[in-house]
Amino acid sequence: MSLLVVGSVAFDAIETPFGKTDKIVGGAATYIGLSASYFHKPVNLVAVVGGDFPQKDIDLLIHHGVNTAGLQIKKDEKTFFWSGRYHNDMNSRDTLVTELNVLGDFDPIIPEAYQNTEYLMLGNLSPQVQRTVIERLKNRPKLIVMDTMNFWMEIALDELKKTISMVDVLSINDEEARQLSGEYSLVKAAKKILAMGPKYLIVKKGEHGALLFNNEQVFFAPALPLEDVFDPTGAGDTFAGGFIGYIAQTRDISFANMKRAIIHGSAMASYCVEKFGTERLLNLTPDAIEDRVQDFVELVQFEIPLK
Ligand code: AMP
């Protein structure tokens, strides 16, 4: 059984009402890889960084069970850089800077040992690169999950739609679902997006939880009310990492198991936001994750008779 993750590995500069960071390590694949590694190892990574990316951070990924055989290092180029500022509600943010750098002409090479992957997580990066990864796999994985963002809807909508038509699960936030579908109602948006090809749609709603749609059913998982939210960056990717990691661990792609995967993804995301960047994801334990999952179960348990 194997899990392949592709996505950005980045430097991020983040501003929240609680503080500001200089360039710290981030990127969709970094968050996904760390999060998924708590459920399934190895996490086979396909990504690219520049010569400015610290070896110690690559070592950290390896230490967590991320296989970096597919991580290209472009010595003379710069790592992808993203900067964002959160509003006071911490639920919405503005992108201040996106410098694609090495991502601009990224050619995702799949090491032979990554072939026959069963689970593929296409983290946020150019939809063309995401599609190339699918096309370069000799056998179609059992489940392809894709995450994307408004940036790609604005500059590469046609490419994005082509890639969306090839995946099983699309994971985006509520604002992006509205932008992609042109519908305000998330139910109508889901119908339109499912008609584009995916069998499942996950709509992330930040502190308001996440929805899972297929053509017949809908499932809602809340987010855990937290005392301290320092930095929501990477929460969506951490969620996706927990989701695909749990599916790879349990090897079950039924709707019922996807519901469990959503709860595990939400538990991971609830940890991610407690500290800046990836910090909180570096030293979790299976017990701590299980405790959070239990918190979710208790949060939604109705013990009052409803009739
Ligand atoms: P999230 O908060 O889950 O939406 O993810 C934030 C992460 O996405 C940051 O670590 C960024 O480095 C990364 N990111 C932001 N914009 C892009 C982009 N256009 N392509 C790929 N990754 C991006």
CSV table of C-alpha atoms and ligand atoms in Angstrom, one decimal:
chain,number,residue,atom,x,y,z
A,1,MET,CA,0.0,0.0,0.0
A,2,SER,CA,1.3,3.4,-0.7
A,3,LEU,CA,0.6,7.1,-0.5
A,4,LEU,CA,1.9,9.7,-2.8
A,5,VAL,CA,1.7,13.5,-2.0
A,6,VAL,CA,2.4,16.3,-4.4
A,7,GLY,CA,2.2,20.0,-3.6
A,8,SER,CA,4.2,23.1,-2.7
A,9,VAL,CA,7.0,23.1,-0.3
A,10,ALA,CA,7.4,26.7,0.6
A,11,PHE,CA,8.6,29.6,2.6
A,12,ASP,CA,5.7,31.5,4.2
A,13,ALA,CA,5.5,34.9,5.8
A,14,ILE,CA,2.4,35.1,8.0
A,15,GLU,CA,0.7,38.0,9.8
A,16,THR,CA,-2.1,37.3,12.2
A,17,PRO,CA,-3.6,39.5,14.9
A,18,PHE,CA,-1.3,37.7,17.3
A,19,GLY,CA,2.0,38.2,15.5
A,20,LYS,CA,4.1,38.1,12.4
A,21,THR,CA,6.6,35.6,11.1
A,22,ASP,CA,9.6,36.1,8.8
A,23,LYS,CA,10.1,33.4,6.2
A,24,ILE,CA,9.2,30.1,7.8
A,25,VAL,CA,8.8,26.7,6.2
A,26,GLY,CA,5.4,25.9,4.9
A,27,GLY,CA,3.7,24.7,1.7
A,28,ALA,CA,0.8,22.5,1.0
A,29,ALA,CA,2.9,19.3,0.7
A,30,THR,CA,4.8,20.0,3.9
A,31,TYR,CA,1.6,20.3,6.0
A,32,ILE,CA,-0.1,17.3,4.2
A,33,GLY,CA,3.0,15.1,4.5
A,34,LEU,CA,3.5,15.8,8.2
A,35,SER,CA,-0.2,15.3,9.0
A,36,ALA,CA,-0.5,12.1,6.9
A,37,SER,CA,2.6,10.7,8.5
A,38,TYR,CA,0.8,10.2,11.8
A,39,PHE,CA,-1.5,7.7,10.0
A,40,HIS,CA,0.6,6.1,7.3
A,41,LYS,CA,4.3,5.8,6.5
A,42,PRO,CA,6.1,6.4,4.2
A,43,VAL,CA,4.5,9.4,2.6
A,44,ASN,CA,6.1,9.5,-0.8
A,45,LEU,CA,6.7,13.2,-1.7
A,46,VAL,CA,6.9,14.8,-5.1
A,47,ALA,CA,7.8,18.5,-4.9
A,48,VAL,CA,10.5,21.0,-5.7
A,49,VAL,CA,12.5,23.5,-3.7
A,50,GLY,CA,15.4,25.9,-4.4
A,51,GLY,CA,19.0,25.8,-3.2
A,52,ASP,CA,17.9,28.2,-0.4
A,53,PHE,CA,15.8,25.5,1.3
A,54,PRO,CA,17.5,24.3,4.5
A,55,GLN,CA,18.7,20.7,4.6
A,56,LYS,CA,17.6,20.6,8.3
A,57,ASP,CA,14.0,21.0,7.2
A,58,ILE,CA,14.3,18.3,4.6
A,59,ASP,CA,15.7,16.1,7.4
A,60,LEU,CA,12.8,16.9,9.6
A,61,LEU,CA,10.4,15.6,6.9
A,62,ILE,CA,12.5,12.5,6.6
A,63,HIS,CA,12.4,12.1,10.4
A,64,HIS,CA,8.6,12.1,10.2
A,65,GLY,CA,8.5,9.3,7.6
A,66,VAL,CA,8.3,11.4,4.5
A,67,ASN,CA,10.2,9.9,1.6
A,68,THR,CA,12.0,12.7,-0.2
A,69,ALA,CA,13.3,10.7,-3.1
A,70,GLY,CA,10.9,12.7,-5.3
A,71,LEU,CA,11.9,16.1,-3.9
A,72,GLN,CA,13.8,18.0,-6.5
A,73,ILE,CA,16.4,20.6,-5.4
A,74,LYS,CA,17.1,23.3,-7.9
A,75,LYS,CA,20.4,24.6,-6.6
A,76,ASP,CA,20.4,27.9,-8.5
A,77,GLU,CA,16.8,28.8,-8.0
A,78,LYS,CA,14.6,30.1,-5.2
A,79,THR,CA,11.9,28.2,-3.2
A,80,PHE,CA,8.2,29.1,-3.7
A,81,PHE,CA,7.3,32.0,-1.4
A,82,TRP,CA,3.8,32.9,-0.2
A,83,SER,CA,2.8,35.6,2.2
A,84,GLY,CA,-0.6,36.1,3.8
A,85,ARG,CA,-2.4,38.3,6.3
A,86,TYR,CA,-5.3,37.1,8.4
A,87,HIS,CA,-8.3,39.3,9.3
A,88,ASN,CA,-9.4,39.7,12.9
A,89,ASP,CA,-11.9,36.8,12.6
A,90,MET,CA,-8.9,34.5,11.6
A,91,ASN,CA,-11.3,32.8,9.2
A,92,SER,CA,-10.4,34.9,6.1
A,93,ARG,CA,-7.1,36.2,4.8
A,94,ASP,CA,-5.6,38.2,2.0
A,95,THR,CA,-2.7,36.8,0.0
A,96,LEU,CA,0.0,39.5,0.0
A,97,VAL,CA,2.6,37.8,-2.2
A,98,THR,CA,2.8,34.7,-4.3
A,99,GLU,CA,6.3,34.2,-5.9
A,100,LEU,CA,6.2,30.9,-7.8
A,101,ASN,CA,10.0,30.7,-8.3
A,102,VAL,CA,10.9,27.0,-8.7
A,103,LEU,CA,7.2,26.2,-9.0
A,104,GLY,CA,7.0,28.2,-12.2
A,105,ASP,CA,8.4,25.5,-14.5
A,106,PHE,CA,8.1,22.5,-12.2
A,107,ASP,CA,8.3,19.1,-14.0
A,108,PRO,CA,7.1,16.5,-11.5
A,109,ILE,CA,9.3,13.4,-12.0
A,110,ILE,CA,7.9,10.3,-10.4
A,111,PRO,CA,10.5,7.9,-9.0
A,112,GLU,CA,10.0,4.4,-10.2
A,113,ALA,CA,9.5,3.3,-6.6
A,114,TYR,CA,6.4,5.5,-6.3
A,115,GLN,CA,4.6,3.7,-9.1
A,116,ASN,CA,1.6,1.6,-8.2
A,117,THR,CA,0.6,4.1,-5.6
A,118,GLU,CA,-2.9,3.3,-4.2
A,119,TYR,CA,-3.7,6.8,-2.7
A,120,LEU,CA,-2.8,10.1,-4.4
A,121,MET,CA,-3.1,13.4,-2.7
A,122,LEU,CA,-2.7,16.3,-5.1
A,123,GLY,CA,-1.9,19.2,-2.8
A,124,ASN,CA,-2.2,22.8,-3.9
A,125,LEU,CA,0.0,23.7,-6.9
A,126,SER,CA,-0.5,24.4,-10.6
A,127,PRO,CA,-3.4,22.2,-12.0
A,128,GLN,CA,-1.3,21.3,-15.0
A,129,VAL,CA,1.4,19.8,-12.7
A,130,GLN,CA,-1.3,18.0,-10.7
A,131,ARG,CA,-2.6,16.5,-14.0
A,132,THR,CA,0.9,15.5,-15.2
A,133,VAL,CA,1.3,13.5,-12.0
A,134,ILE,CA,-1.9,11.6,-12.7
A,135,GLU,CA,-0.8,11.0,-16.3
A,136,ARG,CA,2.6,9.8,-15.3
A,137,LEU,CA,1.3,7.0,-13.0
A,138,LYS,CA,1.1,3.8,-14.9
A,139,ASN,CA,-1.9,2.6,-13.0
A,140,ARG,CA,-4.7,4.8,-11.7
A,141,PRO,CA,-4.6,5.0,-7.9
A,142,LYS,CA,-7.7,3.7,-6.0
A,143,LEU,CA,-8.4,7.2,-4.8
A,144,ILE,CA,-7.3,10.6,-6.0
A,145,VAL,CA,-7.9,13.6,-3.7
A,146,MET,CA,-7.2,17.1,-5.0
A,147,ASP,CA,-6.9,20.4,-3.1
A,148,THR,CA,-6.7,23.8,-4.9
A,149,MET,CA,-7.3,27.5,-4.2
A,150,ASN,CA,-8.7,30.7,-5.7
A,151,PHE,CA,-5.3,31.7,-7.1
A,152,TRP,CA,-5.5,28.9,-9.7
A,153,MET,CA,-9.2,29.7,-10.4
A,154,GLU,CA,-8.1,33.2,-11.3
A,155,ILE,CA,-5.1,32.3,-13.6
A,156,ALA,CA,-5.8,28.8,-14.9
A,157,LEU,CA,-9.5,28.0,-14.7
A,158,ASP,CA,-9.6,25.8,-17.9
A,159,GLU,CA,-6.6,23.8,-16.8
A,160,LEU,CA,-8.1,23.5,-13.3
A,161,LYS,CA,-11.4,22.2,-14.6
A,162,LYS,CA,-9.6,19.6,-16.7
A,163,THR,CA,-7.8,18.3,-13.6
A,164,ILE,CA,-10.9,18.4,-11.5
A,165,SER,CA,-12.6,16.1,-14.0
A,166,MET,CA,-10.0,13.4,-13.4
A,167,VAL,CA,-10.1,13.2,-9.6
A,168,ASP,CA,-12.4,11.4,-7.1
A,169,VAL,CA,-12.5,13.9,-4.2
A,170,LEU,CA,-12.1,17.7,-4.5
A,171,SER,CA,-11.3,19.6,-1.3
A,172,ILE,CA,-11.8,23.4,-1.3
A,173,ASN,CA,-13.0,26.1,1.1
A,174,ASP,CA,-16.5,27.6,1.0
A,175,GLU,CA,-15.4,30.8,-0.7
A,176,GLU,CA,-13.6,28.8,-3.4
A,177,ALA,CA,-16.6,26.5,-3.9
A,178,ARG,CA,-18.7,29.6,-4.6
A,179,GLN,CA,-16.2,31.1,-6.9
A,180,LEU,CA,-15.8,27.8,-8.9
A,181,SER,CA,-19.5,27.2,-9.3
A,182,GLY,CA,-20.9,30.8,-9.4
A,183,GLU,CA,-23.5,29.7,-6.8
A,184,TYR,CA,-23.9,31.2,-3.3
A,185,SER,CA,-25.8,28.2,-1.9
A,186,LEU,CA,-23.2,25.5,-1.0
A,187,VAL,CA,-25.8,22.8,-1.9
A,188,LYS,CA,-26.2,24.2,-5.4
A,189,ALA,CA,-22.4,24.8,-5.6
A,190,ALA,CA,-21.8,21.1,-4.7
A,191,LYS,CA,-24.2,19.9,-7.4
A,192,LYS,CA,-22.4,22.0,-10.0
A,193,ILE,CA,-19.0,21.0,-8.9
A,194,LEU,CA,-19.9,17.3,-8.7
A,195,ALA,CA,-21.2,17.6,-12.3
A,196,MET,CA,-17.6,18.6,-13.3
A,197,GLY,CA,-16.4,15.0,-12.5
A,198,PRO,CA,-15.4,14.3,-8.9
A,199,LYS,CA,-17.5,11.8,-7.0
A,200,TYR,CA,-17.1,13.6,-3.7
A,201,LEU,CA,-16.7,17.3,-2.7
A,202,ILE,CA,-15.3,18.4,0.6
A,203,VAL,CA,-16.1,22.0,1.5
A,204,LYS,CA,-14.0,23.4,4.3
A,205,LYS,CA,-15.5,26.1,6.4
A,206,GLY,CA,-12.7,27.1,8.7
A,207,GLU,CA,-13.9,27.4,12.3
A,208,HIS,CA,-17.3,26.3,11.1
A,209,GLY,CA,-16.2,22.8,10.1
A,210,ALA,CA,-16.4,20.9,6.9
A,211,LEU,CA,-19.1,19.3,4.6
A,212,LEU,CA,-18.7,16.2,2.6
A,213,PHE,CA,-21.0,15.8,-0.4
A,214,ASN,CA,-21.7,13.1,-3.0
A,215,ASN,CA,-24.6,13.0,-5.3
A,216,GLU,CA,-26.9,11.4,-2.7
A,217,GLN,CA,-25.6,12.3,0.7
A,218,VAL,CA,-24.2,15.1,2.8
A,219,PHE,CA,-22.2,14.9,6.0
A,220,PHE,CA,-21.2,17.7,8.3
A,221,ALA,CA,-18.3,17.7,10.8
A,222,PRO,CA,-17.9,20.7,13.1
A,223,ALA,CA,-14.5,22.3,13.9
A,224,LEU,CA,-13.6,22.0,17.6
A,225,PRO,CA,-14.1,25.3,19.4
A,226,LEU,CA,-10.6,26.2,20.5
A,227,GLU,CA,-9.4,28.6,23.2
A,228,ASP,CA,-6.3,29.6,21.2
A,229,VAL,CA,-6.1,29.9,17.5
A,230,PHE,CA,-2.7,31.5,16.6
A,231,ASP,CA,-2.3,30.8,12.9
A,232,PRO,CA,-4.7,29.0,10.6
A,233,THR,CA,-2.1,28.7,7.8
A,234,GLY,CA,-1.9,25.1,6.6
A,235,ALA,CA,-5.1,24.1,8.4
A,236,GLY,CA,-6.7,23.0,5.1
A,237,ASP,CA,-3.7,21.0,4.1
A,238,THR,CA,-3.3,19.5,7.5
A,239,PHE,CA,-7.0,18.5,7.2
A,240,ALA,CA,-6.3,16.9,3.8
A,241,GLY,CA,-3.2,15.1,5.1
A,242,GLY,CA,-5.2,13.6,8.0
A,243,PHE,CA,-8.0,12.7,5.6
A,244,ILE,CA,-5.8,10.9,3.1
A,245,GLY,CA,-3.5,9.4,5.8
A,246,TYR,CA,-6.5,7.9,7.6
A,247,ILE,CA,-7.9,6.5,4.3
A,248,ALA,CA,-4.5,5.0,3.4
A,249,GLN,CA,-4.2,3.5,6.9
A,250,THR,CA,-7.7,1.9,6.9
A,251,ARG,CA,-7.7,1.1,3.1
A,252,ASP,CA,-11.4,1.8,2.9
A,253,ILE,CA,-12.8,4.4,0.4
A,254,SER,CA,-16.5,4.0,1.3
A,255,PHE,CA,-18.6,7.1,2.2
A,256,ALA,CA,-18.8,5.8,5.8
A,257,ASN,CA,-15.1,5.7,6.1
A,258,MET,CA,-14.7,9.1,4.5
A,259,LYS,CA,-16.8,10.5,7.4
A,260,ARG,CA,-14.3,9.0,9.8
A,261,ALA,CA,-11.4,10.4,7.7
A,262,ILE,CA,-13.0,13.9,7.9
A,263,ILE,CA,-13.1,13.7,11.7
A,264,HIS,CA,-9.5,12.6,11.8
A,265,GLY,CA,-8.5,15.4,9.4
A,266,SER,CA,-10.4,17.9,11.5
A,267,ALA,CA,-8.6,16.7,14.6
A,268,MET,CA,-5.2,17.2,12.9
A,269,ALA,CA,-6.3,20.7,11.7
A,270,SER,CA,-7.4,21.7,15.2
A,271,TYR,CA,-3.8,21.0,16.4
A,272,CYS,CA,-2.2,22.8,13.5
A,273,VAL,CA,-3.8,26.2,14.2
A,274,GLU,CA,-2.6,26.2,17.9
A,275,LYS,CA,0.9,27.4,16.9
A,276,PHE,CA,2.6,29.3,14.1
A,277,GLY,CA,3.5,27.3,11.0
A,278,THR,CA,4.1,23.6,11.2
A,279,GLU,CA,5.3,23.8,14.8
A,280,ARG,CA,2.4,22.0,16.5
A,281,LEU,CA,2.5,19.2,13.9
A,282,LEU,CA,6.1,18.2,14.8
A,283,ASN,CA,5.5,16.4,18.1
A,284,LEU,CA,2.1,14.9,18.3
A,285,THR,CA,1.4,11.4,19.5
A,286,PRO,CA,-1.2,8.9,18.5
A,287,ASP,CA,-2.8,9.3,22.0
A,288,ALA,CA,-3.1,13.0,21.6
A,289,ILE,CA,-4.7,12.6,18.2
A,290,GLU,CA,-7.1,9.9,19.6
A,291,ASP,CA,-8.0,12.3,22.4
A,292,ARG,CA,-8.9,15.0,19.9
A,293,VAL,CA,-11.0,12.6,17.9
A,294,GLN,CA,-12.9,11.8,21.1
A,295,ASP,CA,-13.4,15.5,21.8
A,296,PHE,CA,-15.2,15.6,18.4
A,297,VAL,CA,-17.3,12.6,19.2
A,298,GLU,CA,-18.4,14.2,22.5
A,299,LEU,CA,-19.0,17.6,20.9
A,300,VAL,CA,-21.7,16.2,18.6
A,301,GLN,CA,-23.3,13.6,20.9
A,302,PHE,CA,-26.9,14.4,21.6
A,303,GLU,CA,-27.9,12.8,24.9
A,304,ILE,CA,-31.2,14.5,25.2
A,305,PRO,CA,-34.2,12.5,23.8
A,306,LEU,CA,-35.2,14.2,20.6
A,307,LYS,CA,-38.8,12.7,20.7
B,1,AMP,P1,-3.9,26.6,3.6
B,1,AMP,O1,-3.8,27.5,4.8
B,1,AMP,O2,-4.2,25.2,4.0
B,1,AMP,O3,-4.8,27.1,2.5
B,1,AMP,O4,-2.5,26.4,3.0
B,1,AMP,C1,-1.5,27.4,3.1
B,1,AMP,C2,-0.2,26.9,2.4
B,1,AMP,O5,-0.5,26.9,1.0
B,1,AMP,C3,0.9,27.8,2.7
B,1,AMP,O6,1.9,27.1,3.4
B,1,AMP,C4,1.4,28.2,1.3
B,1,AMP,O7,2.8,28.1,1.1
B,1,AMP,C5,0.7,27.4,0.3
B,1,AMP,N1,0.3,28.1,-0.9
B,1,AMP,C6,-0.3,29.3,-0.9
B,1,AMP,N2,-0.6,29.7,-2.2
B,1,AMP,C7,-0.2,28.7,-3.0
B,1,AMP,C8,-0.2,28.4,-4.4
B,1,AMP,N3,-0.7,29.3,-5.2
B,1,AMP,N4,0.2,27.2,-4.8
B,1,AMP,C9,0.7,26.3,-3.9
B,1,AMP,N5,0.8,26.5,-2.6
B,1,AMP,C10,0.3,27.6,-2.1
